Tab-separated table of N, CA and C in Angstrom:
chain	number	residue	atom	x	y	z
A	1	UNK	N	0.844	-1.173	0.000
A	1	UNK	CA	0.000	0.000	0.000
A	1	UNK	C	0.897	1.247	0.000
A	2	UNK	N	0.574	2.195	-0.819
A	2	UNK	CA	1.346	3.429	-0.924
A	2	UNK	C	0.668	4.532	-0.128
A	3	UNK	N	1.493	5.339	0.551
A	3	UNK	CA	0.936	6.472	1.291
A	3	UNK	C	0.391	7.505	0.324
A	4	UNK	N	-0.758	8.079	0.655
A	4	UNK	CA	-1.280	9.202	-0.121
A	4	UNK	C	-0.435	10.418	0.204
A	5	UNK	N	-0.227	11.319	-0.757
A	5	UNK	CA	0.592	12.504	-0.503
A	5	UNK	C	0.092	13.373	0.634
A	6	UNK	N	-1.224	13.331	0.907
A	6	UNK	CA	-1.763	14.196	1.956
A	6	UNK	C	-1.804	13.517	3.328
A	7	UNK	N	-1.315	12.275	3.415
A	7	UNK	CA	-1.257	11.568	4.682
A	7	UNK	C	-0.097	12.113	5.508
A	8	UNK	N	-0.357	12.376	6.795
A	8	UNK	CA	0.688	12.892	7.673
A	8	UNK	C	1.226	11.772	8.550
A	9	UNK	N	2.532	11.809	8.786
A	9	UNK	CA	3.186	10.795	9.603
A	9	UNK	C	4.089	11.453	10.636
A	10	UNK	N	4.444	10.679	11.638
A	10	UNK	CA	5.456	11.076	12.618
A	10	UNK	C	6.624	10.116	12.491
A	11	UNK	N	7.814	10.630	12.736
A	11	UNK	CA	8.998	9.779	12.758
A	11	UNK	C	9.712	10.000	14.087
A	12	UNK	N	10.453	8.977	14.514
A	12	UNK	CA	11.200	9.067	15.766
A	12	UNK	C	12.657	8.712	15.535
A	13	UNK	N	13.509	9.357	16.302
A	13	UNK	CA	14.938	9.045	16.317
A	13	UNK	C	15.355	9.033	17.780
A	14	UNK	N	15.918	7.929	18.240
A	14	UNK	CA	16.407	7.832	19.619
A	14	UNK	C	17.895	7.538	19.555
A	15	UNK	N	18.652	8.274	20.396
A	15	UNK	CA	20.102	8.087	20.423
A	15	UNK	C	20.606	8.336	21.839
A	16	UNK	N	21.622	7.602	22.202
A	16	UNK	CA	22.292	7.842	23.494
A	16	UNK	C	23.555	8.640	23.212
A	17	UNK	N	23.714	9.762	23.910
A	17	UNK	CA	24.828	10.679	23.677
A	17	UNK	C	25.704	10.711	24.921
A	18	UNK	N	27.008	10.593	24.722
A	18	UNK	CA	27.978	10.562	25.819
A	18	UNK	C	28.267	11.982	26.309
A	19	UNK	N	27.225	12.635	26.790
A	19	UNK	CA	27.326	13.990	27.351
A	19	UNK	C	26.089	14.219	28.207
A	20	UNK	N	26.212	15.107	29.180
A	20	UNK	CA	25.079	15.432	30.058
A	20	UNK	C	24.006	16.212	29.303
A	21	UNK	N	22.747	16.139	29.767
A	21	UNK	CA	21.674	16.890	29.106
A	21	UNK	C	21.973	18.388	28.982
A	22	UNK	N	22.646	18.992	29.965
A	22	UNK	CA	22.968	20.418	29.898
A	22	UNK	C	23.868	20.721	28.696
A	23	UNK	N	24.775	19.803	28.400
A	23	UNK	CA	25.662	19.971	27.241
A	23	UNK	C	24.874	19.810	25.950
A	24	UNK	N	24.060	18.759	25.883
A	24	UNK	CA	23.273	18.488	24.665
A	24	UNK	C	22.291	19.634	24.412
A	25	UNK	N	21.692	20.168	25.464
A	25	UNK	CA	20.748	21.279	25.346
A	25	UNK	C	21.351	22.441	24.561
A	26	UNK	N	22.601	22.771	24.880
A	26	UNK	CA	23.267	23.903	24.217
A	26	UNK	C	23.366	23.688	22.707
A	27	UNK	N	23.434	22.451	22.264
A	27	UNK	CA	23.528	22.167	20.833
A	27	UNK	C	22.202	22.390	20.104
A	28	UNK	N	21.137	22.660	20.839
A	28	UNK	CA	19.831	22.997	20.266
A	28	UNK	C	19.468	24.470	20.455
A	29	UNK	N	20.194	25.170	21.327
A	29	UNK	CA	19.774	26.527	21.684
A	29	UNK	C	20.847	27.591	21.467
A	30	UNK	N	22.042	27.214	21.103
A	30	UNK	CA	23.144	28.140	20.881
A	30	UNK	C	23.552	28.070	19.408
A	31	UNK	N	23.553	29.206	18.737
A	31	UNK	CA	23.814	29.227	17.284
A	31	UNK	C	25.161	28.616	16.919
A	32	UNK	N	26.200	28.929	17.660
A	32	UNK	CA	27.519	28.383	17.304
A	32	UNK	C	27.556	26.876	17.515
A	33	UNK	N	26.883	26.375	18.549
A	33	UNK	CA	26.833	24.928	18.781
A	33	UNK	C	26.007	24.227	17.688
A	34	UNK	N	24.912	24.835	17.261
A	34	UNK	CA	24.115	24.261	16.166
A	34	UNK	C	24.957	24.076	14.910
A	35	UNK	N	25.837	25.033	14.670
A	35	UNK	CA	26.675	24.976	13.464
A	35	UNK	C	27.760	23.911	13.552
A	36	UNK	N	27.987	23.373	14.717
A	36	UNK	CA	28.953	22.287	14.855
A	36	UNK	C	28.414	20.971	14.317
A	37	UNK	N	27.065	20.858	14.183
A	37	UNK	CA	26.514	19.570	13.742
A	37	UNK	C	25.405	19.674	12.700
A	38	UNK	N	24.760	20.826	12.568
A	38	UNK	CA	23.579	20.862	11.697
A	38	UNK	C	23.733	21.754	10.479
A	39	UNK	N	24.316	22.910	10.580
A	39	UNK	CA	24.352	23.817	9.436
A	39	UNK	C	25.592	24.682	9.451
A	40	UNK	N	25.648	25.610	8.500
A	40	UNK	CA	26.801	26.510	8.419
A	40	UNK	C	26.511	27.861	9.083
A	41	UNK	N	25.224	28.200	9.213
A	41	UNK	CA	24.814	29.416	9.911
A	41	UNK	C	23.497	29.120	10.619
A	42	UNK	N	23.307	29.788	11.749
A	42	UNK	CA	22.062	29.594	12.492
A	42	UNK	C	21.648	30.904	13.144
A	43	UNK	N	20.358	31.086	13.232
A	43	UNK	CA	19.763	32.224	13.947
A	43	UNK	C	18.792	31.625	14.948
A	44	UNK	N	19.084	31.809	16.220
A	44	UNK	CA	18.214	31.247	17.240
A	44	UNK	C	17.889	32.279	18.300
A	45	UNK	N	16.650	32.248	18.745
A	45	UNK	CA	16.162	33.051	19.865
A	45	UNK	C	15.436	32.074	20.781
A	46	UNK	N	16.177	31.402	21.685
A	46	UNK	CA	15.592	30.315	22.478
A	46	UNK	C	14.601	30.792	23.540
A	47	UNK	N	13.411	31.100	23.057
A	47	UNK	CA	12.271	31.479	23.894
A	47	UNK	C	11.021	31.132	23.094
A	48	UNK	N	9.904	30.869	23.733
A	48	UNK	CA	8.697	30.573	22.968
A	48	UNK	C	8.407	31.682	21.950
A	49	UNK	N	8.237	31.287	20.698
A	49	UNK	CA	7.998	32.229	19.607
A	49	UNK	C	9.260	32.741	18.955
A	50	UNK	N	10.423	32.442	19.549
A	50	UNK	CA	11.698	32.918	19.009
A	50	UNK	C	12.128	32.157	17.762
A	51	UNK	N	12.870	32.823	16.932
A	51	UNK	CA	13.329	32.246	15.666
A	51	UNK	C	14.210	31.026	15.893
A	52	UNK	N	14.060	30.048	14.984
A	52	UNK	CA	14.928	28.878	14.941
A	52	UNK	C	15.167	28.612	13.463
A	53	UNK	N	16.301	29.066	12.970
A	53	UNK	CA	16.591	29.029	11.528
A	53	UNK	C	18.008	28.504	11.332
A	54	UNK	N	18.158	27.489	10.471
A	54	UNK	CA	19.457	26.863	10.229
A	54	UNK	C	19.711	26.804	8.725
A	55	UNK	N	20.808	27.427	8.285
A	55	UNK	CA	21.221	27.392	6.882
A	55	UNK	C	22.098	26.160	6.719
A	56	UNK	N	21.673	25.242	5.855
A	56	UNK	CA	22.320	23.942	5.753
A	56	UNK	C	23.639	23.952	4.968
A	57	UNK	N	23.850	24.912	4.123
A	57	UNK	CA	25.079	24.996	3.341
A	57	UNK	C	25.099	26.312	2.592
A	58	UNK	N	26.240	26.633	1.997
A	58	UNK	CA	26.332	27.913	1.290
A	58	UNK	C	25.235	28.070	0.245
A	59	UNK	N	24.923	27.001	-0.473
A	59	UNK	CA	23.837	27.025	-1.453
A	59	UNK	C	22.724	26.064	-1.059
A	60	UNK	N	22.734	25.638	0.193
A	60	UNK	CA	21.801	24.612	0.634
A	60	UNK	C	20.476	25.162	1.095
A	61	UNK	N	19.588	24.258	1.473
A	61	UNK	CA	18.272	24.671	1.970
A	61	UNK	C	18.373	25.332	3.337
A	62	UNK	N	17.293	25.968	3.739
A	62	UNK	CA	17.226	26.641	5.033
A	62	UNK	C	16.047	26.067	5.811
A	63	UNK	N	16.344	25.493	7.005
A	63	UNK	CA	15.298	25.050	7.902
A	63	UNK	C	14.802	26.286	8.635
A	64	UNK	N	13.491	26.471	8.631
A	64	UNK	CA	12.933	27.671	9.228
A	64	UNK	C	11.744	27.311	10.111
A	65	UNK	N	11.828	27.769	11.361
A	65	UNK	CA	10.743	27.523	12.292
A	65	UNK	C	10.848	28.459	13.471
A	66	UNK	N	10.216	28.072	14.559
A	66	UNK	CA	10.243	28.875	15.786
A	66	UNK	C	10.163	27.937	16.981
A	67	UNK	N	10.805	28.356	18.066
A	67	UNK	CA	10.678	27.602	19.309
A	67	UNK	C	9.247	27.729	19.810
A	68	UNK	N	8.721	26.637	20.341
A	68	UNK	CA	7.377	26.619	20.912
A	68	UNK	C	7.463	26.451	22.426
A	69	UNK	N	8.216	25.457	22.857
A	69	UNK	CA	8.349	25.125	24.273
A	69	UNK	C	9.816	24.900	24.597
A	70	UNK	N	10.274	25.453	25.711
A	70	UNK	CA	11.636	25.202	26.188
A	70	UNK	C	11.565	24.890	27.680
A	71	UNK	N	11.897	23.669	28.037
A	71	UNK	CA	12.004	23.229	29.422
A	71	UNK	C	13.471	22.874	29.612
A	72	UNK	N	14.281	23.839	30.081
A	72	UNK	CA	15.737	23.668	30.069
A	72	UNK	C	16.239	22.301	30.536
A	73	UNK	N	17.080	21.778	29.672
A	73	UNK	CA	17.824	20.538	29.864
A	73	UNK	C	16.977	19.278	29.794
A	74	UNK	N	15.666	19.401	29.489
A	74	UNK	CA	14.853	18.185	29.412
A	74	UNK	C	13.960	18.090	28.171
A	75	UNK	N	13.455	19.223	27.665
A	75	UNK	CA	12.503	19.127	26.541
A	75	UNK	C	12.428	20.451	25.801
A	76	UNK	N	12.408	20.341	24.476
A	76	UNK	CA	12.119	21.516	23.660
A	76	UNK	C	11.289	21.101	22.466
A	77	UNK	N	10.473	22.023	22.013
A	77	UNK	CA	9.605	21.815	20.856
A	77	UNK	C	9.795	23.016	19.949
A	78	UNK	N	9.920	22.736	18.645
A	78	UNK	CA	10.015	23.824	17.676
A	78	UNK	C	9.277	23.440	16.406
A	79	UNK	N	8.836	24.465	15.690
A	79	UNK	CA	8.228	24.214	14.384
A	79	UNK	C	9.350	24.088	13.366
A	80	UNK	N	9.034	23.434	12.245
A	80	UNK	CA	10.059	23.062	11.270
A	80	UNK	C	9.464	23.131	9.873
A	81	UNK	N	10.233	23.642	8.943
A	81	UNK	CA	9.875	23.642	7.530
A	81	UNK	C	11.066	24.133	6.739
A	82	UNK	N	10.895	24.266	5.440
A	82	UNK	CA	11.997	24.661	4.566
A	82	UNK	C	11.641	25.921	3.806
A	83	UNK	N	12.642	26.752	3.579
A	83	UNK	CA	12.469	27.902	2.692
A	83	UNK	C	13.511	27.810	1.587
A	84	UNK	N	13.157	28.315	0.405
A	84	UNK	CA	14.088	28.329	-0.719
A	84	UNK	C	14.511	26.953	-1.180
A	85	UNK	N	13.574	26.005	-1.189
A	85	UNK	CA	13.885	24.620	-1.510
A	85	UNK	C	12.648	24.009	-2.161
A	86	UNK	N	12.820	23.088	-3.126
A	86	UNK	CA	11.638	22.451	-3.718
A	86	UNK	C	10.730	21.795	-2.672
A	87	UNK	N	11.315	21.341	-1.539
A	87	UNK	CA	10.494	20.732	-0.498
A	87	UNK	C	9.606	21.750	0.199
A	88	UNK	N	9.927	23.036	0.067
A	88	UNK	CA	9.160	24.038	0.797
A	88	UNK	C	7.709	24.107	0.344
A	89	UNK	N	7.395	23.582	-0.828
A	89	UNK	CA	5.992	23.528	-1.242
A	89	UNK	C	5.194	22.624	-0.302
A	90	UNK	N	5.788	21.482	0.075
A	90	UNK	CA	5.102	20.542	0.962
A	90	UNK	C	5.384	20.832	2.431
A	91	UNK	N	6.543	21.447	2.709
A	91	UNK	CA	6.946	21.715	4.093
A	91	UNK	C	7.285	23.189	4.237
A	92	UNK	N	6.277	24.016	4.241
A	92	UNK	CA	6.483	25.456	4.390
A	92	UNK	C	7.119	25.733	5.746
A	93	UNK	N	7.848	26.848	5.872
A	93	UNK	CA	8.445	27.181	7.166
A	93	UNK	C	7.422	27.080	8.302
A	94	UNK	N	7.812	26.344	9.344
A	94	UNK	CA	6.954	26.214	10.512
A	94	UNK	C	5.775	25.280	10.371
A	95	UNK	N	5.704	24.490	9.299
A	95	UNK	CA	4.504	23.687	9.047
A	95	UNK	C	4.473	22.337	9.765
A	96	UNK	N	5.597	21.884	10.311
A	96	UNK	CA	5.626	20.631	11.062
A	96	UNK	C	6.192	20.931	12.449
A	97	UNK	N	6.199	19.928	13.315
A	97	UNK	CA	6.660	20.146	14.687
A	97	UNK	C	7.662	19.073	15.082
A	98	UNK	N	8.722	19.514	15.775
A	98	UNK	CA	9.743	18.600	16.282
A	98	UNK	C	9.799	18.748	17.802
A	99	UNK	N	9.756	17.609	18.489
A	99	UNK	CA	9.909	17.585	19.938
A	99	UNK	C	11.181	16.814	20.263
A	100	UNK	N	11.996	17.372	21.146
A	100	UNK	CA	13.236	16.744	21.577
A	100	UNK	C	13.175	16.573	23.089
A	101	UNK	N	13.303	15.324	23.556
A	101	UNK	CA	13.323	15.038	24.989
A	101	UNK	C	14.714	14.551	25.364
A	102	UNK	N	15.257	15.108	26.443
A	102	UNK	CA	16.578	14.751	26.940
A	102	UNK	C	16.421	14.143	28.332
A	103	UNK	N	16.895	12.915	28.494
A	103	UNK	CA	16.793	12.221	29.771
A	103	UNK	C	18.182	11.816	30.231
A	104	UNK	N	18.577	12.201	31.461
A	104	UNK	CA	19.892	11.800	31.950
A	104	UNK	C	19.940	10.298	32.246
A	105	UNK	N	21.047	9.664	31.843
A	105	UNK	CA	21.247	8.237	32.084
A	105	UNK	C	22.721	8.018	32.412
A	106	UNK	N	23.047	7.889	33.696
A	106	UNK	CA	24.424	7.602	34.125
A	106	UNK	C	25.459	8.527	33.488
A	107	UNK	N	25.213	9.824	33.504
A	107	UNK	CA	26.158	10.797	32.948
A	107	UNK	C	26.001	11.038	31.460
A	108	UNK	N	25.217	10.206	30.777
A	108	UNK	CA	24.934	10.368	29.349
A	108	UNK	C	23.543	10.984	29.194
A	109	UNK	N	23.125	11.128	27.942
A	109	UNK	CA	21.781	11.629	27.645
A	109	UNK	C	21.090	10.695	26.672
A	110	UNK	N	19.879	10.290	27.022
A	110	UNK	CA	19.005	9.588	26.090
A	110	UNK	C	18.199	10.673	25.394
A	111	UNK	N	18.372	10.801	24.085
A	111	UNK	CA	17.659	11.820	23.307
A	111	UNK	C	16.590	11.130	22.475
A	112	UNK	N	15.368	11.597	22.613
A	112	UNK	CA	14.264	11.122	21.780
A	112	UNK	C	13.747	12.303	20.980
A	113	UNK	N	13.820	12.195	19.666
A	113	UNK	CA	13.306	13.226	18.759
A	113	UNK	C	12.078	12.659	18.067
A	114	UNK	N	10.985	13.416	18.080
A	114	UNK	CA	9.764	13.048	17.361
A	114	UNK	C	9.432	14.207	16.427
A	115	UNK	N	9.371	13.901	15.127
A	115	UNK	CA	9.021	14.906	14.108
A	115	UNK	C	7.601	14.574	13.656
A	116	UNK	N	6.664	15.473	13.947
A	116	UNK	CA	5.242	15.248	13.691
A	116	UNK	C	4.736	16.034	12.487
A	117	UNK	N	3.631	15.530	11.947
A	117	UNK	CA	2.880	16.213	10.887
A	117	UNK	C	3.649	16.295	9.575
A	118	UNK	N	4.514	15.311	9.338
A	118	UNK	CA	5.257	15.263	8.072
A	118	UNK	C	4.385	14.642	6.986
A	119	UNK	N	4.336	15.251	5.813
A	119	UNK	CA	3.675	14.565	4.704
A	119	UNK	C	4.359	13.219	4.476
A	120	UNK	N	3.577	12.179	4.280
A	120	UNK	CA	4.119	10.828	4.133
A	120	UNK	C	5.179	10.758	3.037
A	121	UNK	N	5.017	11.560	2.003
A	121	UNK	CA	5.973	11.527	0.887
A	121	UNK	C	7.348	12.062	1.283
A	122	UNK	N	7.466	12.726	2.428
A	122	UNK	CA	8.745	13.272	2.891
A	122	UNK	C	9.271	12.591	4.153
A	123	UNK	N	8.504	11.679	4.726
A	123	UNK	CA	8.871	11.081	6.011
A	123	UNK	C	10.169	10.276	5.928
A	124	UNK	N	10.320	9.434	4.923
A	124	UNK	CA	11.533	8.603	4.834
A	124	UNK	C	12.789	9.450	4.679
A	125	UNK	N	12.708	10.473	3.847
A	125	UNK	CA	13.862	11.358	3.642
A	125	UNK	C	14.244	12.077	4.937
A	126	UNK	N	13.259	12.529	5.694
A	126	UNK	CA	13.545	13.213	6.956
A	126	UNK	C	14.033	12.231	8.023
A	127	UNK	N	13.535	11.008	8.005
A	127	UNK	CA	14.040	9.994	8.941
A	127	UNK	C	15.529	9.748	8.691
A	128	UNK	N	15.927	9.656	7.441
A	128	UNK	CA	17.350	9.486	7.110
A	128	UNK	C	18.157	10.712	7.526
A	129	UNK	N	17.611	11.897	7.316
A	129	UNK	CA	18.306	13.122	7.701
A	129	UNK	C	18.515	13.209	9.204
A	130	UNK	N	17.467	12.919	9.989
A	130	UNK	CA	17.614	12.955	11.443
A	130	UNK	C	18.584	11.882	11.918
A	131	UNK	N	18.575	10.713	11.287
A	131	UNK	CA	19.529	9.660	11.674
A	131	UNK	C	20.966	10.143	11.482
A	132	UNK	N	21.224	10.848	10.394
A	132	UNK	CA	22.567	11.376	10.149
A	132	UNK	C	22.893	12.512	11.110
A	133	UNK	N	22.036	13.520	11.159
A	133	UNK	CA	22.360	14.716	11.929
A	133	UNK	C	22.286	14.494	13.439
A	134	UNK	N	21.223	13.860	13.920
A	134	UNK	CA	21.103	13.631	15.359
A	134	UNK	C	21.848	12.355	15.762
A	135	UNK	N	21.656	11.306	14.993
A	135	UNK	CA	22.244	10.017	15.337
A	135	UNK	C	23.757	9.974	15.247
A	136	UNK	N	24.330	10.758	14.368
A	136	UNK	CA	25.784	10.744	14.206
A	136	UNK	C	26.425	12.074	14.575
A	137	UNK	N	26.081	13.131	13.855
A	137	UNK	CA	26.804	14.398	14.013
A	137	UNK	C	26.595	15.064	15.373
A	138	UNK	N	25.366	15.128	15.861
A	138	UNK	CA	25.118	15.743	17.159
A	138	UNK	C	25.804	14.948	18.265
A	139	UNK	N	25.657	13.637	18.231
A	139	UNK	CA	26.280	12.802	19.254
A	139	UNK	C	27.783	12.970	19.302
A	140	UNK	N	28.404	13.028	18.148
A	140	UNK	CA	29.855	13.205	18.078
A	140	UNK	C	30.263	14.569	18.610
A	141	UNK	N	29.570	15.622	18.194
A	141	UNK	CA	29.919	16.983	18.617
A	141	UNK	C	29.709	17.168	20.119
A	142	UNK	N	28.594	16.688	20.649
A	142	UNK	CA	28.313	16.863	22.072
A	142	UNK	C	29.279	16.059	22.928
A	143	UNK	N	29.572	14.831	22.517
A	143	UNK	CA	30.518	14.006	23.277
A	143	UNK	C	31.899	14.655	23.282
A	144	UNK	N	32.326	15.195	22.145
A	144	UNK	CA	33.641	15.838	22.060
A	144	UNK	C	33.696	17.075	22.953
A	145	UNK	N	32.606	17.821	23.030
A	145	UNK	CA	32.617	19.056	23.824
A	145	UNK	C	32.598	18.771	25.318
A	146	UNK	N	32.181	17.575	25.712
A	146	UNK	CA	32.095	17.268	27.138
A	146	UNK	C	33.363	16.619	27.676
A	147	UNK	N	34.317	16.276	26.797
A	147	UNK	CA	35.593	15.698	27.256
A	147	UNK	C	36.479	16.792	27.830
A	148	UNK	N	37.246	16.484	28.847
A	148	UNK	CA	38.191	17.467	29.367
A	148	UNK	C	39.193	17.885	28.292
A	149	UNK	N	39.654	19.107	28.365
A	149	UNK	CA	40.620	19.620	27.409
A	149	UNK	C	41.833	18.693	27.371
A	150	UNK	N	42.271	18.350	26.150
A	150	UNK	CA	43.458	17.523	25.977
A	150	UNK	C	43.163	16.030	25.923
A	151	UNK	N	41.921	15.608	26.234
A	151	UNK	CA	41.585	14.187	26.184
A	151	UNK	C	41.278	13.808	24.742
A	152	UNK	N	41.884	12.765	24.247
A	152	UNK	CA	41.670	12.315	22.868
A	152	UNK	C	40.324	11.628	22.734
A	153	UNK	N	39.819	11.638	21.493
A	153	UNK	CA	38.534	10.965	21.258
A	153	UNK	C	38.732	9.495	21.025
């Protein structure tokens, strides 16, 4: 059975990160930290209604949304969409929602990301993107930032 283009889906990505939730939190709320794993430029105003915009590359797409909920070090919600990209027709800026939950586990962080209201035709592509960016790049950047200075990876 094929998904209809107007069917909405949610996707989940769960990853364990070798860093405390306070460290991981900064990678979602600080522009320079966002650029360590997600994009080349970021504009963030970490408050409800504040801008959350990530430029993916010099000529790449731009993720555009706004923070909705911020519960420091444990949960944040933001809207998500694309501008200046063929996908922006189906995913206008702010048209979907991403929730990130951070749970401390023995000095590490269990991160659960849920991306809601995705058109079914874009769900698989976004699942692969979150697996790369959250599952690999964020985990690597956050773990590296939490090591004492001079400690090798």
